[in-house]
Amino acid sequence: QVQLVESGGGLVQAGGSLRLSCAASGSIFRVNVMGWYRQAPGKQRELVTTITSSGSTNYADSVKGRFTISRDNAKNTVYLQMNSLKPEDTAVYYCNADIQRTATYYGMDYWGKGTLVTVSS
């Protein structure tokens, strides 16, 4: 079994900061791409940012310059530092990872249960 567990969500005022964490655990051979998605009320889930195992990153235009993704490969953990938060950043944030459970299988997509981020104006 593989699990992704997020932490760090909460309520913050506009202009504030939060840091999310997501740790992968279980039977893991390799964690490939990791990322964060979010889903606001009444909207579809959208990509926020991704990071490869070598550290290459990709960001949605809406968060560029405000959010920073990083990872600790030794801990199979990904982080999301969110600065200059806006009310429109309010959403449930989901961790995602492509994980190989053994050397002989392709990676599979795993999701965390989500953590709520609420930004008040």
CSV table of C-alpha atoms in Angstrom, one decimal, residues 49-95:
chain,number,residue,atom,x,y,z
A,49,THR,CA,2.6,23.0,-9.6
A,50,THR,CA,4.8,19.9,-10.2
A,51,ILE,CA,8.4,18.9,-9.6
A,52,THR,CA,10.4,16.1,-11.0
A,53,SER,CA,12.8,13.9,-9.0
A,54,SER,CA,15.7,16.0,-10.4
A,55,GLY,CA,14.1,19.3,-9.3
A,56,SER,CA,12.6,20.6,-12.5
A,57,THR,CA,9.4,22.6,-11.7
A,58,ASN,CA,6.3,23.8,-13.5
A,59,TYR,CA,3.8,26.3,-12.2
A,60,ALA,CA,0.3,27.5,-13.2
A,61,ASP,CA,0.4,31.1,-14.3
A,62,SER,CA,-1.9,32.1,-11.4
A,63,VAL,CA,0.7,31.2,-8.8
A,64,LYS,CA,4.0,32.0,-10.5
A,65,GLY,CA,6.1,34.2,-8.3
A,66,ARG,CA,4.0,33.5,-5.2
A,67,PHE,CA,4.2,29.7,-4.7
A,68,THR,CA,7.3,27.6,-4.5
A,69,ILE,CA,7.4,23.8,-4.7
A,70,SER,CA,10.3,21.7,-3.3
A,71,ARG,CA,10.9,18.2,-2.3
A,72,ASP,CA,13.1,16.0,-0.1
A,73,ASN,CA,13.8,12.8,-2.0
A,74,ALA,CA,15.2,11.0,1.0
A,75,LYS,CA,11.9,11.6,2.8
A,76,ASN,CA,9.6,11.1,-0.2
A,77,THR,CA,8.1,14.5,0.8
A,78,VAL,CA,7.0,17.4,-1.3
A,79,TYR,CA,6.4,20.9,0.0
A,80,LEU,CA,4.4,23.9,-1.2
A,81,GLN,CA,5.4,27.3,0.2
A,82,MET,CA,2.5,29.7,-0.5
A,83,ASN,CA,3.2,33.5,-0.1
A,84,SER,CA,1.1,36.5,-0.9
A,85,LEU,CA,-2.1,34.5,-0.7
A,86,LYS,CA,-5.2,35.8,-2.2
A,87,PRO,CA,-8.9,34.9,-1.5
A,88,GLU,CA,-9.0,33.2,-4.9
A,89,ASP,CA,-6.4,30.7,-3.7
A,90,THR,CA,-9.0,29.3,-1.4
A,91,ALA,CA,-9.4,25.6,-2.2
A,92,VAL,CA,-8.8,22.0,-1.2
A,93,TYR,CA,-5.2,21.3,-2.1
A,94,TYR,CA,-4.3,17.8,-3.2
A,95,CYS,CA,-0.9,16.1,-3.3
